[in-house]
Structure formats: structure tokens, C-alpha cells
Coordinates of C-alpha atoms and ligand atoms in Angstrom, one line a residue:
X187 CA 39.1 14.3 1.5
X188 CA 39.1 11.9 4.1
X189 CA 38.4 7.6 3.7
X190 CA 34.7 7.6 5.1
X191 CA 34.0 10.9 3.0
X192 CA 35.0 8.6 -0.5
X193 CA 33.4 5.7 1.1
X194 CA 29.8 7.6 2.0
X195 CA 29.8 8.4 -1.3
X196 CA 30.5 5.1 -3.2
X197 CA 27.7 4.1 -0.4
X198 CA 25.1 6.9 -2.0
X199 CA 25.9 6.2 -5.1
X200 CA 23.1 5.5 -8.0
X201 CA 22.3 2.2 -8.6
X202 CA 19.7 2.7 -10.8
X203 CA 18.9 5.6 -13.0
X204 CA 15.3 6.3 -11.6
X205 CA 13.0 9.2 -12.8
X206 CA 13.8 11.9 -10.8
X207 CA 10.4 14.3 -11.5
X208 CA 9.0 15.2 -8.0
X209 CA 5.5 15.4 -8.1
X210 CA 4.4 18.0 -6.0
X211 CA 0.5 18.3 -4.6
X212 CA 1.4 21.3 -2.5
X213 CA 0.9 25.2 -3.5
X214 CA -3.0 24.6 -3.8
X215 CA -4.3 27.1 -1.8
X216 CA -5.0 29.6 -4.1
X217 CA -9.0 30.1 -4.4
X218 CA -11.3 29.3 -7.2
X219 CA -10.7 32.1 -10.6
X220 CA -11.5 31.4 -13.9
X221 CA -7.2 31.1 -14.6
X222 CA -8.0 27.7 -12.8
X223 CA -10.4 26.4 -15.4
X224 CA -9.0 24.0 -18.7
X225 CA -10.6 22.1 -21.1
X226 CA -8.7 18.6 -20.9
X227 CA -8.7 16.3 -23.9
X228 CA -11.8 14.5 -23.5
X229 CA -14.1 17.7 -23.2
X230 CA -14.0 18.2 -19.5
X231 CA -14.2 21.1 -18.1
X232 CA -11.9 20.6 -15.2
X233 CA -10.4 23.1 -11.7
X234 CA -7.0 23.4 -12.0
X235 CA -5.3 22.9 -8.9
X236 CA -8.2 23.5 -6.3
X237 CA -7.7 22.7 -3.5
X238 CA -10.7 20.7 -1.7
X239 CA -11.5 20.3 2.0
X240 CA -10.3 16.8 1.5
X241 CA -7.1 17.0 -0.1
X242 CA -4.0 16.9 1.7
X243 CA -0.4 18.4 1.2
X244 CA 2.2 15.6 -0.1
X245 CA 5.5 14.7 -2.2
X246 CA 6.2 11.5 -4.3
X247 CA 10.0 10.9 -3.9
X248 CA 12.3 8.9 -6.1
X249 CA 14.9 6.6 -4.7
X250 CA 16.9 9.1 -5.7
X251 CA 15.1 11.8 -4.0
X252 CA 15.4 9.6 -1.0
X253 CA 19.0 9.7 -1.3
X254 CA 18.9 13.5 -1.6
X255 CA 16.8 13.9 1.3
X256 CA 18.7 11.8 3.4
X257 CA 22.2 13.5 2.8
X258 CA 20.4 17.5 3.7
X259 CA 20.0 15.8 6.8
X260 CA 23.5 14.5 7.2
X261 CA 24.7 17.8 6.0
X262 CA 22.5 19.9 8.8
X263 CA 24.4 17.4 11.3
X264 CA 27.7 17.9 10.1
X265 CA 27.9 21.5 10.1
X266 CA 26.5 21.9 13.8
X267 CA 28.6 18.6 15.5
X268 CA 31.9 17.5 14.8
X269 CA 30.7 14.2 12.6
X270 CA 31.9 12.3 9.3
X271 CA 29.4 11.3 7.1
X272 CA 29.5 7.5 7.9
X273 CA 28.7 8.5 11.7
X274 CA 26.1 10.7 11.2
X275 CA 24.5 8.4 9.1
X276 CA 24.8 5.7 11.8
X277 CA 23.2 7.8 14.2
X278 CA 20.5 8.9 11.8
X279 CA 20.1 5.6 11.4
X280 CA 19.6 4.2 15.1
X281 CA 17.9 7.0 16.4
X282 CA 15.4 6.3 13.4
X283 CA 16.1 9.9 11.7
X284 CA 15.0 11.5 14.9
X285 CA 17.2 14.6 15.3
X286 CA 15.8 16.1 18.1
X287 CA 16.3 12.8 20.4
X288 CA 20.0 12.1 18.4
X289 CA 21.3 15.2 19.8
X290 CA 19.9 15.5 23.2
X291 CA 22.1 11.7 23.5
X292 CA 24.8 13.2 22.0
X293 CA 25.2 16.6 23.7
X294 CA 24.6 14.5 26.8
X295 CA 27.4 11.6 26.2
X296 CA 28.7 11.6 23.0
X297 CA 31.0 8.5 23.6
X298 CA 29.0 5.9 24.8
X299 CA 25.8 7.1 22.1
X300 CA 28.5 6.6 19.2
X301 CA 29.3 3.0 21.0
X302 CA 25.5 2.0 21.5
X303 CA 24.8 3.0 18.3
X304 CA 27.7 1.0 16.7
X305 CA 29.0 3.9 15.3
X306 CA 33.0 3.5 14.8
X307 CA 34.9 6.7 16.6
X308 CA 37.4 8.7 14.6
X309 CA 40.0 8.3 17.1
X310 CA 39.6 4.1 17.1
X311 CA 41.7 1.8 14.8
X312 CA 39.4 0.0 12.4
X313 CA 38.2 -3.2 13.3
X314 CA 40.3 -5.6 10.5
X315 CA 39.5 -9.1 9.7
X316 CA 42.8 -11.1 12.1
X317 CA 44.7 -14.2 11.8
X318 CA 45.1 -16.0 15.2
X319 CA 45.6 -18.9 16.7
X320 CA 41.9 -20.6 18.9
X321 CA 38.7 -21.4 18.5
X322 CA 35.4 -19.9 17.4
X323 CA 32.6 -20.4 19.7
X324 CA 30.0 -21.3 16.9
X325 CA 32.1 -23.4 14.5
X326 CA 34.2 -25.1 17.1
X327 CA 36.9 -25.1 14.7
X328 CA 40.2 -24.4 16.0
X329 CA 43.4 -23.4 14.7
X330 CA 44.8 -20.5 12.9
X331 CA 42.0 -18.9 11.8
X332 CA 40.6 -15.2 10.9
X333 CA 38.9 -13.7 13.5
X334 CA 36.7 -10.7 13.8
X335 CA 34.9 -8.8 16.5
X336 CA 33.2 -5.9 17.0
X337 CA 33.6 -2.7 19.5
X338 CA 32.0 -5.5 22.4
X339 CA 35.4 -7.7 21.2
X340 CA 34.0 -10.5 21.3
X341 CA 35.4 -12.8 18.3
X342 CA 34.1 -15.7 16.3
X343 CA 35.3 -17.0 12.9
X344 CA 35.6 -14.9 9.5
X345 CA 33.2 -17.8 7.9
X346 CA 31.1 -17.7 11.2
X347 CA 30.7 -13.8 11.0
X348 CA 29.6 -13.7 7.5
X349 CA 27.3 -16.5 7.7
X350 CA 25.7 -14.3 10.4
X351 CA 25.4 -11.0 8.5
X352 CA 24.1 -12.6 5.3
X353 CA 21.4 -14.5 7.5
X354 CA 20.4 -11.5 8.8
X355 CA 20.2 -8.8 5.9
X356 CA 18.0 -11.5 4.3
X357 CA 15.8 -11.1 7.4
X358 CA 15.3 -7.6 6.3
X359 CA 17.6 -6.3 9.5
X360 CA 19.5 -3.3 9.2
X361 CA 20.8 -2.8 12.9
X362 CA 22.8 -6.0 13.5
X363 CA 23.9 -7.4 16.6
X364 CA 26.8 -8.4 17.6
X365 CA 26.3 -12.4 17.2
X366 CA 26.7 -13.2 21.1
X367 CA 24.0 -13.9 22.5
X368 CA 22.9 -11.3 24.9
X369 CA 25.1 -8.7 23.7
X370 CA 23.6 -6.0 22.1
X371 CA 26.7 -3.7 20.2
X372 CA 25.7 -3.1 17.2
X373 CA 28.1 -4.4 14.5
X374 CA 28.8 -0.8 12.4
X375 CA 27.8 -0.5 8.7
X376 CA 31.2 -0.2 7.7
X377 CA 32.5 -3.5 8.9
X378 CA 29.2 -5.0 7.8
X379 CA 30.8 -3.9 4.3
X380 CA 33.8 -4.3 4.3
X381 CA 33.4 -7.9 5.5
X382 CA 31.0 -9.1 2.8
X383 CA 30.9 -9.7 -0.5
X384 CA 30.1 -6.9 -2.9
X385 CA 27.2 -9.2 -4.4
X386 CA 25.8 -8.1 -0.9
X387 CA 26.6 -4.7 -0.4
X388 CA 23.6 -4.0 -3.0
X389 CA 21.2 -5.7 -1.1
X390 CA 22.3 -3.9 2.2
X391 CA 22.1 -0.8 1.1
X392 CA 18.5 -1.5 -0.2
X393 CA 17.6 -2.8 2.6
X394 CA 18.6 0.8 3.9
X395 CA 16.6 2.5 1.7
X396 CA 13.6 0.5 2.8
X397 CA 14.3 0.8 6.2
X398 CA 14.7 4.8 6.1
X399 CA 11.2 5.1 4.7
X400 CA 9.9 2.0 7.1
X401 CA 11.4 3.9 10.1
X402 CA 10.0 7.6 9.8
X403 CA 6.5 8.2 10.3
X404 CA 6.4 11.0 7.5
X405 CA 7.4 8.2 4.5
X406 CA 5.6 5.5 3.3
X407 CA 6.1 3.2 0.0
X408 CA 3.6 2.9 -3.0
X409 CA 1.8 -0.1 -2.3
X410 CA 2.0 -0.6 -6.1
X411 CA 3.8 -3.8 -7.0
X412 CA 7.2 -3.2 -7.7
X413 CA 6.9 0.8 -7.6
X414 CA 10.0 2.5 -6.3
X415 CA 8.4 5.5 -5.4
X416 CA 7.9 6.7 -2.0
X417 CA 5.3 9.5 -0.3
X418 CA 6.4 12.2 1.7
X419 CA 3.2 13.3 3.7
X420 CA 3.5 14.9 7.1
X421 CA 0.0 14.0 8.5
X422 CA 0.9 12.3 11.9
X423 CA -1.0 9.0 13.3
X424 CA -2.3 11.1 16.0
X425 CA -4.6 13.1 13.5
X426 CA -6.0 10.3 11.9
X427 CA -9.1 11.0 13.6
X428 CA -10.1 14.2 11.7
X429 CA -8.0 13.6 8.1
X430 CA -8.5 11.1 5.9
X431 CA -4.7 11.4 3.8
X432 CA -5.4 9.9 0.7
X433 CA -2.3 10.1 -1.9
X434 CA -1.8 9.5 -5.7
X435 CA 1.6 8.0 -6.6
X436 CA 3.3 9.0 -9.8
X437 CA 2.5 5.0 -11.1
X438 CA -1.9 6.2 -10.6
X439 CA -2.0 4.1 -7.2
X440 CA -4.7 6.3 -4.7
X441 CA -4.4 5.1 -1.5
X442 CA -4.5 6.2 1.9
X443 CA -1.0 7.8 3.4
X444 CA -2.6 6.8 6.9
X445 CA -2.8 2.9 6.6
X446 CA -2.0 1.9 3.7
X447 CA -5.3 0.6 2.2
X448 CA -6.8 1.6 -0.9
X449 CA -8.3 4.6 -0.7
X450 CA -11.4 4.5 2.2
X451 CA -12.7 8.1 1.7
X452 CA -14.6 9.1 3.8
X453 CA -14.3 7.2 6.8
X454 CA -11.4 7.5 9.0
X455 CA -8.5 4.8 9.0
X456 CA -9.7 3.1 12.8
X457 CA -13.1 3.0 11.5
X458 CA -12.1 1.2 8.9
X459 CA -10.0 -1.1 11.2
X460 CA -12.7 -1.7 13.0
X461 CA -15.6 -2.1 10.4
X462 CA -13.0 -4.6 8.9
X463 CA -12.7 -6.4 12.0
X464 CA -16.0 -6.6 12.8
X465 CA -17.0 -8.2 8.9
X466 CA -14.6 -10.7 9.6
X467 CA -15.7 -11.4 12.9
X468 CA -19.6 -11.4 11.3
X469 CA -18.6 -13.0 7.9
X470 CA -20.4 -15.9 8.5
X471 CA -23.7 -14.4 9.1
X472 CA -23.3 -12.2 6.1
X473 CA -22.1 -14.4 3.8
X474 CA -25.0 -15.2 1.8
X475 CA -24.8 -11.5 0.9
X476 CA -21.6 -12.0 -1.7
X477 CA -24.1 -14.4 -3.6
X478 CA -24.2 -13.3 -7.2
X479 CA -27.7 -14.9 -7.8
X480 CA -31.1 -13.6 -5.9
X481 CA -35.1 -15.1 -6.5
X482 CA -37.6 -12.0 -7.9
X483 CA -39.6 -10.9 -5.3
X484 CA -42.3 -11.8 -7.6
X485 CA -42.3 -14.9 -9.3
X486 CA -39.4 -16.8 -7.5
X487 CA -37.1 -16.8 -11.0
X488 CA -33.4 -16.7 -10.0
X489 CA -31.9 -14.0 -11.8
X490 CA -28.0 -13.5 -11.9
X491 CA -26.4 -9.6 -11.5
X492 CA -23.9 -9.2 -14.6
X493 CA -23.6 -5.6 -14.6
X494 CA -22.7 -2.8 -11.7
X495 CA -26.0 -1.7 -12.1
X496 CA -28.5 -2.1 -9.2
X497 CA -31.7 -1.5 -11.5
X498 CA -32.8 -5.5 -12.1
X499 CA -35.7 -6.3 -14.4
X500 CA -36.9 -10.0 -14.0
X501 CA -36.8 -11.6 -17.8
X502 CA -39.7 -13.9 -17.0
X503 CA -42.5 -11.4 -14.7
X504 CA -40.9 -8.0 -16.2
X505 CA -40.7 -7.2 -12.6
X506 CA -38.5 -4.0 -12.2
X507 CA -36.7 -3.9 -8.7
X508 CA -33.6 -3.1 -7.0
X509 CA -30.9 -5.7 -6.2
X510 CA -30.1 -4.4 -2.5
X511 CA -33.2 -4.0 -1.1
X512 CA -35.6 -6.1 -3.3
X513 CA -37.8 -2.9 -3.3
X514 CA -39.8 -1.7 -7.0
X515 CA -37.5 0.5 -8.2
X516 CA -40.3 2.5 -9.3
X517 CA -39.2 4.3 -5.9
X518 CA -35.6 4.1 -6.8
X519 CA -35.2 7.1 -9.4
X520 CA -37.0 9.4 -7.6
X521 CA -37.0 12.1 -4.5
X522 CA -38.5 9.7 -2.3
X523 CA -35.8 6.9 -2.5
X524 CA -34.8 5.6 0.8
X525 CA -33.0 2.6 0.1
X526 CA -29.6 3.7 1.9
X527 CA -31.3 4.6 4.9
X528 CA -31.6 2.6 7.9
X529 CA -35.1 3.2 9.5
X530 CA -34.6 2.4 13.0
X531 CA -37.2 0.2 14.2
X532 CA -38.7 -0.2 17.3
X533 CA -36.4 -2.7 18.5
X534 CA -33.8 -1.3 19.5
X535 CA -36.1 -0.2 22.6
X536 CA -37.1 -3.6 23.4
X537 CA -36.1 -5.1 27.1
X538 CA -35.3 -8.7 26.0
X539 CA -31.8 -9.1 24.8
X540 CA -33.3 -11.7 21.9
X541 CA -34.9 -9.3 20.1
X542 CA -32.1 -6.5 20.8
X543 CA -29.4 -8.5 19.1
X544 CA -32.1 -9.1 16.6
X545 CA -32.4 -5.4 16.1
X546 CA -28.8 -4.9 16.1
X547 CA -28.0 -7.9 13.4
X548 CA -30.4 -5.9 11.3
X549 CA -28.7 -2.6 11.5
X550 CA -25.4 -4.1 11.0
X551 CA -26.8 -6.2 8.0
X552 CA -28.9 -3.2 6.5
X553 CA -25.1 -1.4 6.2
X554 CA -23.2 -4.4 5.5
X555 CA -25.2 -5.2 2.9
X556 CA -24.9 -1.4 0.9
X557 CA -21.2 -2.1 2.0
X558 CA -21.0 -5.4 -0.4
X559 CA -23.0 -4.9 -3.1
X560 CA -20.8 -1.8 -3.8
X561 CA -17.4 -4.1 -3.7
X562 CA -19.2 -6.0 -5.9
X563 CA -20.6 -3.8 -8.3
X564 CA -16.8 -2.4 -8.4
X565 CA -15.5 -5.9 -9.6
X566 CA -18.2 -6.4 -11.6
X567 CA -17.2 -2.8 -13.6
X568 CA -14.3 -4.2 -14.2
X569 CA -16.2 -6.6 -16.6
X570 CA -17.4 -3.2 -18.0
X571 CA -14.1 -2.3 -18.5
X572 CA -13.5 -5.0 -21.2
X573 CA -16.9 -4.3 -22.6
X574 CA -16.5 -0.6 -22.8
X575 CA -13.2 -0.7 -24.7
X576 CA -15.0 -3.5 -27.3
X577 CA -17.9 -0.6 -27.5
X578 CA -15.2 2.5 -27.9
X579 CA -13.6 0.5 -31.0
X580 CA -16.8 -0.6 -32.4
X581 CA -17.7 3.2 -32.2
X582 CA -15.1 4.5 -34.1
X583 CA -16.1 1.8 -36.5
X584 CA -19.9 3.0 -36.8
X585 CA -19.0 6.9 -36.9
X586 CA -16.5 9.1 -37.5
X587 CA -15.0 9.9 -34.0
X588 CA -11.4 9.1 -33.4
X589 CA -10.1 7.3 -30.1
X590 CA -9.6 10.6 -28.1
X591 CA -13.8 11.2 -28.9
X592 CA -14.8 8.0 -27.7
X593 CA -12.6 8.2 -24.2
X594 CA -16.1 9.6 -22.7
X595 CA -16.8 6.2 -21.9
X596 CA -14.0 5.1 -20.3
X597 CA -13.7 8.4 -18.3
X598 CA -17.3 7.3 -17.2
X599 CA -16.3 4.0 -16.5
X600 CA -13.5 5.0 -14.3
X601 CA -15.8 8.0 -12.7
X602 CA -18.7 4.6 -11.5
X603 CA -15.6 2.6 -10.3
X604 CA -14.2 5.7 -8.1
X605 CA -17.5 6.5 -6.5
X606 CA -18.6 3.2 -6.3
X607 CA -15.4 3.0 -3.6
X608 CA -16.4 6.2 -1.9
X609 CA -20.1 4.6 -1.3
X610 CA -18.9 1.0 -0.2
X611 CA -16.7 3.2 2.4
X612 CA -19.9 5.6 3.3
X613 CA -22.1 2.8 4.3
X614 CA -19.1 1.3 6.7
X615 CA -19.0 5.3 8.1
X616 CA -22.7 5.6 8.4
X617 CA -22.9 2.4 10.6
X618 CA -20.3 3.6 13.2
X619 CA -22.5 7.6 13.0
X620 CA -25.1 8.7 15.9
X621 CA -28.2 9.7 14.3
X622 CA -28.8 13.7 14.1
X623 CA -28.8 16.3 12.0
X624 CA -25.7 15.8 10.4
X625 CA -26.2 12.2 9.8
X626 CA -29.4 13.2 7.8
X627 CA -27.5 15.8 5.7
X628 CA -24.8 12.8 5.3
X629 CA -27.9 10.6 3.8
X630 CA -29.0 13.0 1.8
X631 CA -25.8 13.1 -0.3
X632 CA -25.2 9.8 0.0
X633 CA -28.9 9.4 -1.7
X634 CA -27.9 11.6 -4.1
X635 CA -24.5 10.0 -4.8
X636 CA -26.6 6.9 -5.3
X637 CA -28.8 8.0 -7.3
X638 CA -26.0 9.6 -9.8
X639 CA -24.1 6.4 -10.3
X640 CA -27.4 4.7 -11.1
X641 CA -28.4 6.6 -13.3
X642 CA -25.0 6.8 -15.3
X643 CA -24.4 3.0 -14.5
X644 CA -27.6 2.2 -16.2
X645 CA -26.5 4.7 -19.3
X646 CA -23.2 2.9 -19.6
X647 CA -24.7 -0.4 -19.6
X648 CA -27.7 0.4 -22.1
X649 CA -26.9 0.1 -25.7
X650 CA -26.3 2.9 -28.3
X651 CA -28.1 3.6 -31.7
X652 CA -25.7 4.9 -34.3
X653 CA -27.9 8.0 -35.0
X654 CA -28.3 8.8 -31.9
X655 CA -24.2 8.8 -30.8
X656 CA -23.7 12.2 -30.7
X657 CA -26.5 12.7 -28.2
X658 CA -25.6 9.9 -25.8
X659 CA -22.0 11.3 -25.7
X660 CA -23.4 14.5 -24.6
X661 CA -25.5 12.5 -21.9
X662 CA -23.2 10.2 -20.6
X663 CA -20.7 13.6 -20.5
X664 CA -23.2 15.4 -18.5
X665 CA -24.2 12.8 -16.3
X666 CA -20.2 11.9 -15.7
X667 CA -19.2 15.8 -14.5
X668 CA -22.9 15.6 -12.4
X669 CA -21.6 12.2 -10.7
X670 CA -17.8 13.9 -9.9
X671 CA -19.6 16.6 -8.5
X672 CA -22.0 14.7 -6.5
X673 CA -18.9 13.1 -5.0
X674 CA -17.0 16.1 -4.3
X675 CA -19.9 17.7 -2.3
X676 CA -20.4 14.3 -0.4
X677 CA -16.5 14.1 0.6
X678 CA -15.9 17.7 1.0
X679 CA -19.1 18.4 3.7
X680 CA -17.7 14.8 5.8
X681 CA -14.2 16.5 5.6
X682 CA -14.6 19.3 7.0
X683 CA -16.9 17.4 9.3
X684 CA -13.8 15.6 10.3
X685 CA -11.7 18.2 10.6
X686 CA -14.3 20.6 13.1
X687 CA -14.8 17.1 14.9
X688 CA -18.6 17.6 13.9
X689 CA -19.1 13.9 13.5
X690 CA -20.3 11.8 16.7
X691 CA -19.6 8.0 16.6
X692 CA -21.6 5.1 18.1
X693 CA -18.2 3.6 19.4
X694 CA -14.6 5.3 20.5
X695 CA -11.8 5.5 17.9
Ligands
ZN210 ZN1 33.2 -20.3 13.2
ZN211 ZN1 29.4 -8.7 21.4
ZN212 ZN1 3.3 3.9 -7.1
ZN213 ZN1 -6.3 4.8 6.1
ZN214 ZN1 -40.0 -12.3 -11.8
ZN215 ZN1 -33.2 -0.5 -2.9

């Protein structure tokens, strides 16, 4: 066994003993059988493994599955170029795990694309730390001193050299120069070792494990705080206009393999750069919008929103209407509900630009508007959170049902919070849509989605009568699988949208 072979693998070597289950969301292709159906703890009758329009294929890696990953690749390279272990990672590395570009500059001049990549050659004398008599060009100090230089020989001062590295490890750099200024040979990871101090050596080879899923287009980390784990997902940038990725972590994080952002289903990852753009651009305008407080429409009474729900009823006129559009809500629960529709008015004909950009403010605001109240809602069920787990104990205080039996209302809280996302992200989608067919078939099931979480907002929020428990779990369980399923039709219709390019936008992404 040669050095760099024992040295490679003191490098790869586990630090940490991390979990080293691989959650795979791959295999779900097979169709819809009654195998597929289980009853889960909480009464749900849930599809095993289905897969949706909207799901994608993906792997959460440990570190150590990193590590594992990244030596099958060295391996392949080994066995088909003459390569140790330490050079093949340092091409890996430089070429930014692209092996199709690593070996057409290799096959083409393997000499100079070991030298540019600072990759020491098998054949050279290791660069060693040297005593000799001069002067370092940083330092100034002269004397006997120890020296050390890189393949680019140019030499500067032991202390000098490891000021250098340190500095620029803790800039988060992995390919360091050589410190001459202009000179671009790349100072090889195994001198970058072997001249510091094992305290560092840690660090560095972090900092490689970061870099190797920074680099590649086909990793990205958990957003989580401090979650080690990694996605493997091989949807490329370039099809971000017809798939929205959206992964689950092994640590419960959903968010999208394609940005980086919490999950934006269903609108696609510019859009969403954009629509984020333009709120900040427009946050001034829109800013009385976040305002927790609002007069009735009736008697003037401010009246604050505590709860998710959109259904208000004014304490002093008894005035029932809805918070976004200040509408009765008499016309809220029912077939003709319209509020998330944006009736185009005349307008948006009109020659003058004044009453145009009127027009236009109004659009932007009727969407903007949906888009708010639902972030807000979001936090505000977050309050429900608290309140539901006081209600849950109280519960098993009043009757007889254990914890697992009273987990209906958190599953329902959690079922308001997820689609309460998925509406915020419709509104932002439905702004940037051209009106047509499809865009009324969006509507609709955006209506309907709507209309769902209102409905099992309001039940979540209203109180319970002992007697009548077993009855309201049965509601709030029916009305929680209705919801889910309102979802799934919404996001599995604009997926497949996406993916048949059946959706036509107001604007180029
Ligand atoms: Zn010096
Ligand atoms: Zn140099
Ligand atoms: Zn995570
Ligand atoms: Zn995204
Ligand atoms: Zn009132
Ligand atoms: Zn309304």
C-alpha cells in the first residue's frame, strides 16, 4: 500500500458517527392498488407510496454517504487512468466533480492539467517545509529561516505560509492559491496538510465536504439549522421551468431542491424570484396590507384578526364578513364565492396611462393581497398550534381518549398550515397566468381549496362540547382528508400543467 493510499484514507475517515439510513423517495411508480392503502395511527386512511404528478425522484445523504459517494467516483477514475487516490481527488475536486470535462483535459495533456490543478505528480519529490538562508517577501524577515513553496516555486516564510492558509480556509476556500499575487498554482491539498496544524485539518476537510455538495449541481444542503444531511436530486436548473422539486429532509424540512426556499408549490422557482422582487420593489404601497387590525364595513369598529380564519364577525354590529375582501361572507361558503378571482375591469382598456397603472396597481394588489393574508394566517396558526396542544390535553382530561386519539387536531392543524402555503404561493402564480381556459380551471380549485381550509379553519377554531367529542372528531377527520385532497387535485392538475408547458405567463421566465 502506497503513502497517499494510507493518507486518503486517514483523510475519509469518520469524524462523526452520523446516521447512516438513506432515505429513498424513488421506486414510486407503481400505480394505485388496494396493497397501497394503510391505516396510519391517527385513523387516516393514507396511499402508500403513490406517486403524484408533482413528486420528484430524490436521496437524502449522510455525510457519510457523501463520503461513500465521493470515493465510487474516485474508484471509477482509478480503474480507467493511471491515478492515486489523492490525485484523483484533486482533479475531482478542480474540475468540480465533472468527469466528462476532467478527462477530455487529461487525455488531452495530462501533465500540465495535474499542474493547473495543483495536483502533486507521482514522479515529483514532495514539496518539504526547508531551512535557508534570505528573506520572505511578506514578512521581510531575513535570516535562516523555513521556507516553503509550491509547484510555481515561489517561496515565502513557514509562519508566512500558514498565516495564509489559515486565513483562507476560514474564508470558506478550498482551491488555494499560491500566495503571489498573480500567480494562480494551486497550493495541493496535501501540503495544505501537512503544513498545518491538525486543529485545522478538521476544519479543511469540512470545508470539503461543503464545498463538494456547494460545487455539483445535483446536491444541495438541508436548509435546516445545523442538519447535516444533504439532497441528491437530479432535476437540472434548466427544467426549472416545468418542475417544481420540492424535497423532504430526514430532519421534516420541505423545501424546494431548485432554490432553496421553503416550499413554493405550485409556482415555479423564477416566478417566485420575480414575484419576490417585485413585493419588495411594491412593499411600500402594499404595506398597509400586513396590518393586523381593519374597520367593519359597517359600523367603523376596529376589529383585530387573532385566528387563521378569514370568516370575521363584528362584536359590536354582528356584521359577518370576510377579512380579504370586506365582502358578507354570506357569499363566502357557497358556489358562488368569487373572492380569489380577479374581475378584470374595464381599465385595463383605457388609453390614458393614469388610469392604466391604476388598473394595474389593482390587479397586482387584488393578488398581493390573497398572497399576504395567507403568510399571515400561516403565522397566525402557529398561535393555534399552542392552543390546540392546551385543547388536545384538556381533551383527554374531559373524555376518555388517549394522546394518539386526540392527534386529529394537530394533524388538522398541520394540514391548514401546509395548504395555507400552497395558496399564498397560488395567488403569486395566478398573477404572472394569461387568462383562459386553464386559468379558469386553476380558479376553480383554487376556490375550492379556499373554501376547504375555511371551513376546517373555522372548525378548528370553534369550541367543542364534551358530548358532542366524538362527532367533532369525526368532522374535523373528514374535513382534514377533504382539505389534503383538495390540495392534491390543485397541485397535481398545475403539474402536469407545467410539465406539458400548458401554462402561458403574462411575463418571460
Ligand atoms: Zn514571512
Ligand atoms: Zn506561485
Ligand atoms: Zn434537514
Ligand atoms: Zn424553488
Ligand atoms: Zn360592525
Ligand atoms: Zn372575500
Amino acid at each position: 500500500m502506497s503513502d497517499a493510499y494510507e493518507e486518503d484514507e486517514g483523510f475519509f475517515q469518520e469524524e462523526e458517527d452520523f446516521d447512516d439510513e438513506v432515505f429513498e423517495n424513488s421506486d414510486l411508480e407503481e400505480e394505485f392498488d388496494a396493497d397501497n392503502v394503510v391505516i396510519d395511527d391517527y385513523g387516516f386512511t393514507v396511499e402508500k407510496k403513490r406517486r403524484k404528478a408533482y413528486d420528484v425522484d430524490y436521496k437524502v445523504l449522510s455525510p457519510k454517504d457523501l463520503r461513500v459517494w465521493q470515493n465510487e467516483k474516485i474508484e471509477q477514475l482509478t480503474s480507467i487512468i493511471t491515478l492515486t487516490r489523492e490525485q484523483a481527488l484533486g482533479l475531482y475536486r478542480y474540475f468540480k466533480w465533472n468527469r466528462e470535462k476532467l478527462l477530455e483535459m487529461y487525455v488531452d495533456d495530462p501533465e500540465r492539467t495535474l499542474h493547473k490543478a495543483g495536483v502533486q505528480q507521482s514522479d515529483e519529490k514532495k514539496h518539504e517545509v526547508a531551512e535557508k538562508e534570505g528573506t520572505c517577501s511578506i514578512c521581510f524577515d531575513e535570516g535562516l529561516l523555513p521556507f516553503f513553496s509550491a509547484d510555481c516555486n515561489h517561496d515565502f516564510c513557514l509562519s508566512c505560509y500558514q498565516h495564509y492558509l489559515v486565513s483562507r480556509i476560514q474564508e470558506g476556500e478550498t482551491m488555494i492559491q499560491c500566495p503571489e499575487e498573480g500567480c494562480s498554482q494551486i497550493i495541493s491539498q496535501q501540503s495544505i496538510l501537512n503544513l498545518l496544524d491538525e486543529k485545522f485539518h478538521y476544519q479543511f476537510s469540512r470545508l470539503l465536504d461543503r464545498s463538494f455538495v456547494d460545487d455539483s449541481d445535483m446536491f444541495r444542503w438541508c436548509p435546516a439549522p445545523d442538519c447535516p444531511y444533504a439532497i441528491e436530486c437530479h432535476v437540472s436548473q434548466s427544467s426549472l421551468n416545468s418542475v417544481v422539486p420540492t424535497v423532504t429532509c430526514l430532519c421534516g424540512k420541505q423545501f424546494c431542491f431548485g432554490c432553496g426556499r421553503d416550499n413554493h408549490q405550485p409556482a415555479i422557482c423564477p416566478l417566485v424570484k420575480v414575484w419576490l422582487q417585485k413585493c419588495q420593489d411594491d412593499s411600500e404601497t402594499a404595506n398597509w396590507i400586513h396590518a393586523n387590525t381593519k374597520e367593519c364595513p359597517k359600523c367603523s369598529t376596529t376589529i383585530e384578526k387573532n385566528g387563521g380564519c378569514n370568516h370575521m364577525t363584528c362584536k359590536k354590529c354582528k356584521y359577518e364578513y370576510c377579512w380579504v375582501c370586506l365582502g358578507p361572507w354570506s357569499e363566502h361558503g357557497t358556489n358562488w364565492y368569487s373572492c380569489n378571482r380577479y374581475e378584470e375591469k374595464s381599465g385595463s382598456n383605457a388609453r390614458d396611462a393614469q388610469t392604466r397603472s391604476r388598473a394595474s396597481l389593482e390587479r397586482y394588489l387584488h393578488y398581493y393581497n390573497r398572497f399576504a393574508n395567507h403568510e399571515q394566517s400561516a403565522k397566525l396558526d402557529h398561535q393555534l398550534y399552542d392552543k390546540t396542544y392546551q385543547r388536545m390535553t384538556q381533551m383527554q382530561v374531559d373524555s376518555n381518549l388517549s394522546w394518539v386519539e386526540v392527534q386529529f387536531l394537530k394533524n388538522a392543524v398541520d394540514t391548514l398550515f401546509d395548504c395555507r402555503q400552497t395558496l399564498k404561493w397560488t395567488y403569486a402564480f395566478a398573477y404572472f397566468l394569461v387568462r383562459n381556459n386553464q386559468t379558469e380551471i386553476f380558479e376553480d380549485n383554487q376556490r375550492d381549496l379556499e373554501l376547504a381550509v375555511e371551513n376546517l379553519s373555522e372548525l378548528c377554531e370553534s369550541p367543542t362540547l364534551d358530548k358532542m367529542l366524538s362527532s367533532y372528531k369525526q368532522k374535523v377527520l373528514d374535513r382534514t382528508v377533504y382539505v389534503r385532497s383538495r390540495r392534491d387535485v390543485l397541485l397535481d392538475d398545475t403539474a402536469r400543467g407545467l410539465a406539458e408547458g400548458r401554462w402561458e405567463y403574462v411575463v418571460d421566465f
